[in-house]
mmCIF file of C-alpha atoms in Angstrom:
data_model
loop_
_atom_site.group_PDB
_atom_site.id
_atom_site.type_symbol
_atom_site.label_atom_id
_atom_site.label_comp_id
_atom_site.label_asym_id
_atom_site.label_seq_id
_atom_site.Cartn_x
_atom_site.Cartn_y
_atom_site.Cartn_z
ATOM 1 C CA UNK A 1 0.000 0.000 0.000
ATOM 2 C CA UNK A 2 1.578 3.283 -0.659
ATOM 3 C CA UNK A 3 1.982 6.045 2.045
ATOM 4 C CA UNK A 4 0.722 9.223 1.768
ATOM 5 C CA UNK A 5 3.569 11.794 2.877
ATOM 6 C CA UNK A 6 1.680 15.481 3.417
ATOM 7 C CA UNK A 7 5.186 17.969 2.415
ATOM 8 C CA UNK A 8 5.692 21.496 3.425
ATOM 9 C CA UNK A 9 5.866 22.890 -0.019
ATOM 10 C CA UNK A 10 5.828 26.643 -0.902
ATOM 11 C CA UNK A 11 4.468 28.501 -4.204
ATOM 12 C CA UNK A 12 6.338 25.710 -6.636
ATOM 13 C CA UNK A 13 5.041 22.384 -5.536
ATOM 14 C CA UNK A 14 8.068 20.709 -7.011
ATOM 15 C CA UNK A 15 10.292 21.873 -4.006
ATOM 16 C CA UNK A 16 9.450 20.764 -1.040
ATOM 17 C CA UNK A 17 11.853 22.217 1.659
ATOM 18 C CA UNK A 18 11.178 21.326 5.578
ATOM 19 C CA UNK A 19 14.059 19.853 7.077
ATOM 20 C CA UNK A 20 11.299 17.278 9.216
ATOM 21 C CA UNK A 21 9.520 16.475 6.195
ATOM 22 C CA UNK A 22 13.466 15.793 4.419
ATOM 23 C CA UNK A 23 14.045 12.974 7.283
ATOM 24 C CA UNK A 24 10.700 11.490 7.002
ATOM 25 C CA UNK A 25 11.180 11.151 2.950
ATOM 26 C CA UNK A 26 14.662 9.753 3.665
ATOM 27 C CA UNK A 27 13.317 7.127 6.411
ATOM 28 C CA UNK A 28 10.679 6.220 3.887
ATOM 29 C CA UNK A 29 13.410 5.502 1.074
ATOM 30 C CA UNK A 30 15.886 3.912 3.690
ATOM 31 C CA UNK A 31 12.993 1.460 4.187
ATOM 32 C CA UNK A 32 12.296 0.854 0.186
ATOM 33 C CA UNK A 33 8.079 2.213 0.709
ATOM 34 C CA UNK A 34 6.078 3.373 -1.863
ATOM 35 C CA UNK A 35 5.128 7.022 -1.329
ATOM 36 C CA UNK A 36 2.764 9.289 -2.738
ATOM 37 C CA UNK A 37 3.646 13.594 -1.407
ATOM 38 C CA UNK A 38 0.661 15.523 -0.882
ATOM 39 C CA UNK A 39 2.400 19.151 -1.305
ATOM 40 C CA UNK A 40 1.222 21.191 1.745
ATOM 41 C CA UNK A 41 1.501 24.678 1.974
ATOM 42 C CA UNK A 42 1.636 26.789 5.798
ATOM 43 C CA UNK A 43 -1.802 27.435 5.720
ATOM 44 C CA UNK A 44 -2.621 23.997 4.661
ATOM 45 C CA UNK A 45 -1.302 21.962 7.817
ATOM 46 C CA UNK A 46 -4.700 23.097 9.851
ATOM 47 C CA UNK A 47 -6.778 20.885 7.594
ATOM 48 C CA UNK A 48 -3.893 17.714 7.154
ATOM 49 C CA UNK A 49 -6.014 14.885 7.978
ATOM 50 C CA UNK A 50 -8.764 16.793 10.194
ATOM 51 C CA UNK A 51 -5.838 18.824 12.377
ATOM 52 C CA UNK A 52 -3.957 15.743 13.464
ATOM 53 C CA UNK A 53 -0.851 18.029 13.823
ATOM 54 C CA UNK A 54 -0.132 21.699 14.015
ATOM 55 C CA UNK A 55 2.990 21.020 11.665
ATOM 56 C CA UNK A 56 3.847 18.551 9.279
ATOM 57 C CA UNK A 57 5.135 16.286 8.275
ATOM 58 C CA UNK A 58 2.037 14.019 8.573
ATOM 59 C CA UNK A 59 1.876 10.560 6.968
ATOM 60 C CA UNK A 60 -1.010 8.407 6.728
ATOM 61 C CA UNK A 61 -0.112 4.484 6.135
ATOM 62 C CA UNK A 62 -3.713 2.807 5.690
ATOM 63 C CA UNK A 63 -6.095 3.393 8.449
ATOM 64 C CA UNK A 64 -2.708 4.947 10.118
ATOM 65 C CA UNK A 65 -2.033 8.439 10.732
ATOM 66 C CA UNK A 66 0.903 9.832 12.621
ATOM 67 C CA UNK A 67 2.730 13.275 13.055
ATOM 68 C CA UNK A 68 6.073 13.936 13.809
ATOM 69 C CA UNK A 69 9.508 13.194 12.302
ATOM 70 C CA UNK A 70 10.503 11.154 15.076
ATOM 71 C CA UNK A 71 7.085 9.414 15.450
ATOM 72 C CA UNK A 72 6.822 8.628 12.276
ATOM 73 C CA UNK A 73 10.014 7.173 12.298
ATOM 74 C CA UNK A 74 9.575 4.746 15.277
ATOM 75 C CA UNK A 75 6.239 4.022 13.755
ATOM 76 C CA UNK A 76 8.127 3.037 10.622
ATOM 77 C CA UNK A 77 10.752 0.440 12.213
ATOM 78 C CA UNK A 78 7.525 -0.754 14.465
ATOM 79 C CA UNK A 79 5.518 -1.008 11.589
ATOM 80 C CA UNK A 80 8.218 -2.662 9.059
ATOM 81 C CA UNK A 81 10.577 -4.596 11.100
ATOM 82 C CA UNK A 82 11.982 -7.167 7.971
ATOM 83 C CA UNK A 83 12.973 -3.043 5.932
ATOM 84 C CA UNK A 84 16.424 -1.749 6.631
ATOM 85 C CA UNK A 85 16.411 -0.582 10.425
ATOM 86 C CA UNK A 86 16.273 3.111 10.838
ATOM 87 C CA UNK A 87 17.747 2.920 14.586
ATOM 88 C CA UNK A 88 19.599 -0.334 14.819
ATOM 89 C CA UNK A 89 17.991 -0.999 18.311
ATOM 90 C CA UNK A 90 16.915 0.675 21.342
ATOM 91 C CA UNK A 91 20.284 2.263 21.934
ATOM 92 C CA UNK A 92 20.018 4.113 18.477
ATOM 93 C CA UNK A 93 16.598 5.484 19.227
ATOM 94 C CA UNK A 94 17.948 6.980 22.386
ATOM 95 C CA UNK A 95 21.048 7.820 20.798
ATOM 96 C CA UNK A 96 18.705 9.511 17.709
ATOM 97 C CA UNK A 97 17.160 11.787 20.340
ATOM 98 C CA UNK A 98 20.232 13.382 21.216
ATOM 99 C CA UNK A 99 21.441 14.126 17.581
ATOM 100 C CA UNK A 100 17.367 15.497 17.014
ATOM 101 C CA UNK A 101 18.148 18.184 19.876
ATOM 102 C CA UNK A 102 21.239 18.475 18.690
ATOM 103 C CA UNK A 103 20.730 20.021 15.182
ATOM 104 C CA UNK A 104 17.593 21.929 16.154
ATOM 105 C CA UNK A 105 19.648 23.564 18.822
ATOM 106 C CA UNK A 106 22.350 23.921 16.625
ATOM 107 C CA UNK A 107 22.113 23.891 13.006
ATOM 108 C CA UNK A 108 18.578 25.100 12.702
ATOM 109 C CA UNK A 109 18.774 28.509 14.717
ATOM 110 C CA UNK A 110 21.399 29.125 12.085
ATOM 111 C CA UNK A 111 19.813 27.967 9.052
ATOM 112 C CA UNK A 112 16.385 30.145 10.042
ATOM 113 C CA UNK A 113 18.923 33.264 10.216
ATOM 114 C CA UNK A 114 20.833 32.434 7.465
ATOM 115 C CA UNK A 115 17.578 31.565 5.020
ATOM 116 C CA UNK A 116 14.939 33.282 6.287
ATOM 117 C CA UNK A 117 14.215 36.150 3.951
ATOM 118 C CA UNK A 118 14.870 33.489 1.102
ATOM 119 C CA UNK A 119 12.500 31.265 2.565
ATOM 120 C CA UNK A 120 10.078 34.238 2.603
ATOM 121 C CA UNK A 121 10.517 34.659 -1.019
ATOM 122 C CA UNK A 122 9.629 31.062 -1.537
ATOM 123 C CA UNK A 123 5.759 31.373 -0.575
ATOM 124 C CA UNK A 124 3.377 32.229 -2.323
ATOM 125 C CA UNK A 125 1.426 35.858 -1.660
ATOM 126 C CA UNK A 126 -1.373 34.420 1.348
ATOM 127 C CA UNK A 127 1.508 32.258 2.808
ATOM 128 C CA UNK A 128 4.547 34.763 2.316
ATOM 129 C CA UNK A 129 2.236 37.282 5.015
ATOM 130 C CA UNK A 130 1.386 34.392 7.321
ATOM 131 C CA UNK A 131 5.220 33.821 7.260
ATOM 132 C CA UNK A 132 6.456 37.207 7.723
ATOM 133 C CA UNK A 133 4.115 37.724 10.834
ATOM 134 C CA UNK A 134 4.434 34.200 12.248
ATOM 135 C CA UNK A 135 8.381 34.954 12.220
ATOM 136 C CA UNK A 136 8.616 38.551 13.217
ATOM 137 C CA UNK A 137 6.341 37.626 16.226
ATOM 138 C CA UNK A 138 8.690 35.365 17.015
ATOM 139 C CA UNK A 139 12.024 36.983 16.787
ATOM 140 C CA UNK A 140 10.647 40.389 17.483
ATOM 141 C CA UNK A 141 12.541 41.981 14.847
ATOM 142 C CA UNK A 142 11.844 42.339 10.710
ATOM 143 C CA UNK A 143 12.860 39.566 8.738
ATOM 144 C CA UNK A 144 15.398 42.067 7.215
ATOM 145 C CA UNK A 145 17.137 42.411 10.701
ATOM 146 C CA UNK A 146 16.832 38.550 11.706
ATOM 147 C CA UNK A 147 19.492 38.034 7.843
ATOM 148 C CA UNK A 148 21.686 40.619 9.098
ATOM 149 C CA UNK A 149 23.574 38.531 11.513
ATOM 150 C CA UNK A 150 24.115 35.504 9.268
ATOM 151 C CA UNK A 151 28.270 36.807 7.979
ATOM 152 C CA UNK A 152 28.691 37.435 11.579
ATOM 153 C CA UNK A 153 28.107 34.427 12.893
ATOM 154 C CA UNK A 154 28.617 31.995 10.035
ATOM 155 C CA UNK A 155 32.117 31.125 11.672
ATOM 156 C CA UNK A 156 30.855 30.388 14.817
ATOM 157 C CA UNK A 157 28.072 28.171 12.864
ATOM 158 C CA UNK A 158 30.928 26.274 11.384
ATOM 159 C CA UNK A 159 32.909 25.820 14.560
ATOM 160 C CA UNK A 160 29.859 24.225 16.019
ATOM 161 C CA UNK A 161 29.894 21.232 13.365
ATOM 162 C CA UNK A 162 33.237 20.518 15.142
ATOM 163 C CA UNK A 163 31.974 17.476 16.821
ATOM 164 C CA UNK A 164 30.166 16.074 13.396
ATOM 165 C CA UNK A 165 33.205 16.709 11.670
ATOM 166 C CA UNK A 166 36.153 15.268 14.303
ATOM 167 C CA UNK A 167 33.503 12.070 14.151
ATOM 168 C CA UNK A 168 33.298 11.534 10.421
ATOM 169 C CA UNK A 169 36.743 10.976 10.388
ATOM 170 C CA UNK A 170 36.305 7.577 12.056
ATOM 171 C CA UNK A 171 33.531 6.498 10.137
ATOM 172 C CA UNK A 172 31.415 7.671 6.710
ATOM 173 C CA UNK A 173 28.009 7.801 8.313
ATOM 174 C CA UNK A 174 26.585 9.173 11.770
ATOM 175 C CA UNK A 175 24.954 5.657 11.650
ATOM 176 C CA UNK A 176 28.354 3.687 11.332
ATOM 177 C CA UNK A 177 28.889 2.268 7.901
ATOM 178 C CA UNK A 178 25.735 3.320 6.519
ATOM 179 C CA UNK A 179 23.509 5.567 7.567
ATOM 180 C CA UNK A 180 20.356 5.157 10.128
ATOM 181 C CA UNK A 181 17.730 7.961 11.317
ATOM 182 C CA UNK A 182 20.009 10.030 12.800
ATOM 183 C CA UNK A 183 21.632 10.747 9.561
ATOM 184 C CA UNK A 184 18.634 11.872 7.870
ATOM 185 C CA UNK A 185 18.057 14.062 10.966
ATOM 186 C CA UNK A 186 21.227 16.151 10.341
ATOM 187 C CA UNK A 187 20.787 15.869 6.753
ATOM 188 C CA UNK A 188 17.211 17.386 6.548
ATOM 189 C CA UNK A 189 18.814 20.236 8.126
ATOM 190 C CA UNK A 190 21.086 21.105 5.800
ATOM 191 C CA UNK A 191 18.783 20.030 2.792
ATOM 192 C CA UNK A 192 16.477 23.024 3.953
ATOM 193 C CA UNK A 193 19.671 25.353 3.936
ATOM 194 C CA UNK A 194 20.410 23.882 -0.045
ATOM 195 C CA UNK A 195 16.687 24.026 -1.013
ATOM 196 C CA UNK A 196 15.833 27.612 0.493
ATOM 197 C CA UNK A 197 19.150 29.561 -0.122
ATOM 198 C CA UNK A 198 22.210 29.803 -2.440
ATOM 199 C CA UNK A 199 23.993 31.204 0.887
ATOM 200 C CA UNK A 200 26.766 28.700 1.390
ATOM 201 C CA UNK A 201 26.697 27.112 4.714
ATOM 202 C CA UNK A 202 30.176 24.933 4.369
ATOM 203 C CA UNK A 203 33.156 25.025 2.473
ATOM 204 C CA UNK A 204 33.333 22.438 -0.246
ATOM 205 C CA UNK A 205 36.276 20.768 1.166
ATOM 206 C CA UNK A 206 34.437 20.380 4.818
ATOM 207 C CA UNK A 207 34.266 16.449 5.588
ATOM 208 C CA UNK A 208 30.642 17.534 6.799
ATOM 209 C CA UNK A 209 29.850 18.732 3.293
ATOM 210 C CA UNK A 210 31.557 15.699 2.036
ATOM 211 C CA UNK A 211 28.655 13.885 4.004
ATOM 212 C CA UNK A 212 26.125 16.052 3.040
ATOM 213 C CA UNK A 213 27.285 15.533 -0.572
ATOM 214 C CA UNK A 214 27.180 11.258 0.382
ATOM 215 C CA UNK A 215 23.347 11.756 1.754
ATOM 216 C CA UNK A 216 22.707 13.571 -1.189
ATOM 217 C CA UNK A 217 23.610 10.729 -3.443
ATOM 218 C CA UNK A 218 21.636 7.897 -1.132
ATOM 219 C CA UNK A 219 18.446 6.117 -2.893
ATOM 220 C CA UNK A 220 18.564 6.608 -6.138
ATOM 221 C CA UNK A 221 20.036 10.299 -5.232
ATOM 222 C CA UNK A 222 17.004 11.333 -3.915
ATOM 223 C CA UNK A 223 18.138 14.480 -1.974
ATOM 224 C CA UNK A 224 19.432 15.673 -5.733
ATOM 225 C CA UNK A 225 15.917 15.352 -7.317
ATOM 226 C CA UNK A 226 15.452 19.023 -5.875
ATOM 227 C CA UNK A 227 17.949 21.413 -7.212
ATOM 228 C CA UNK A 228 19.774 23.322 -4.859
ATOM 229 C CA UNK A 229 18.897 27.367 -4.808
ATOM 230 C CA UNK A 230 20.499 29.221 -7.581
#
């Protein structure tokens, strides 16, 4: 039966960009599923599946519905224990949790500072104003003044990979030899930085874009089927 992935998509359908909806598409590839994307704009997630979730992604597997990259995910190895493990046991689900507050404590404050007015740009007229309000409420400031501070602190963004990058010199993957769940945690991240914005996050010689490039090139290349931002 194929899965129905709902995709945070803005005005062009083809590019879907959320970093949580990234590591559920990845999880669903790791584990060879058929998928079908329902493109989902802002202002669409209130009426995914009757409000199941304030955000997506949302996936619905038969009678099935769950929200939550990480749900969905433990769903997924729950549901499809004979597919490719996403965790490799208990110990990598725990493990997975740290790497998930990891990057959004550390790569995605960033990336929303970095991207933000290009991820503004990306929306369509209705969803472009929810955006802009949403986010200035947030930061308190115009989206303008949120982009200012991304040369400023793009070397201490790069400094903060440090531990990522001293660890990829022992092994190719996060997951070991090949990657698991908290790969495609990290990697969503940084696939919402390539998607959103030409602003470059890494130097091309980084081992960590050296992974990111790797990721990229998993299933069929399916991270590469979006074109990065020109």
């Amino acid at each position: 039966m194929t899965i129905l992935l709902y995709d945070l998509v803005g005005r062009d359908t083809t590019r879907p960009f959320s970093p949580h909806c990234w590591k559920v598409a990845m999880a669903l590839a790791h584990k060879g599923l058929d998928i079908s994307t329902v493109p989902t704009r802002f202002l669409d997630v209130p009426a995914v599946e009757g409000g199941v979730s304030k955000t997506v992604p949302v996936i619905r597997d038969g009678e099935t519905v769950v929200g939550d990259s990480f749900a969905i995910a433990l769903y997924l190895d729950e549901a499809y224990p004979d597919r490719p493990t996403l965790f490799g046991g208990e110990g990598g689900k725990a493990m997975a949790r740290f790497i998930e507050r990891w990057s959004q404590l550390t790569i995605h404050p960033y990336v929303t500072t970095a991207a933000i007015i290009d991820l503004h740009t990306m929306q369509d007229e209705e969803n472009a104003a929810y955006f802009r309000r949403s986010r200035e409420q947030r930061f308190g400031k115009t989206l303008e003044d949120v982009v200012t501070a991304r040369d400023a602190g793009l070397a201490t963004f790069r400094a903060a990979l440090e531990p990522l990058r001293s660890m990829l010199g022992y092994q190719p993957f996060i997951g070991g030899a090949s990657p698991l769940f908290g790969d495609y945690i990290v990697f969503g991240a940084l696939q919402w930085a390539r998607i959103a914005s030409p602003y470059q996050l890494l130097d091309d010689g980084d081992v960590v874009a050296q992974w990111f490039a790797r990721c990229l090139d998993l299933h069929g290349g399916l991270g590469r089927k979006v074109a990065a931002a020109a």
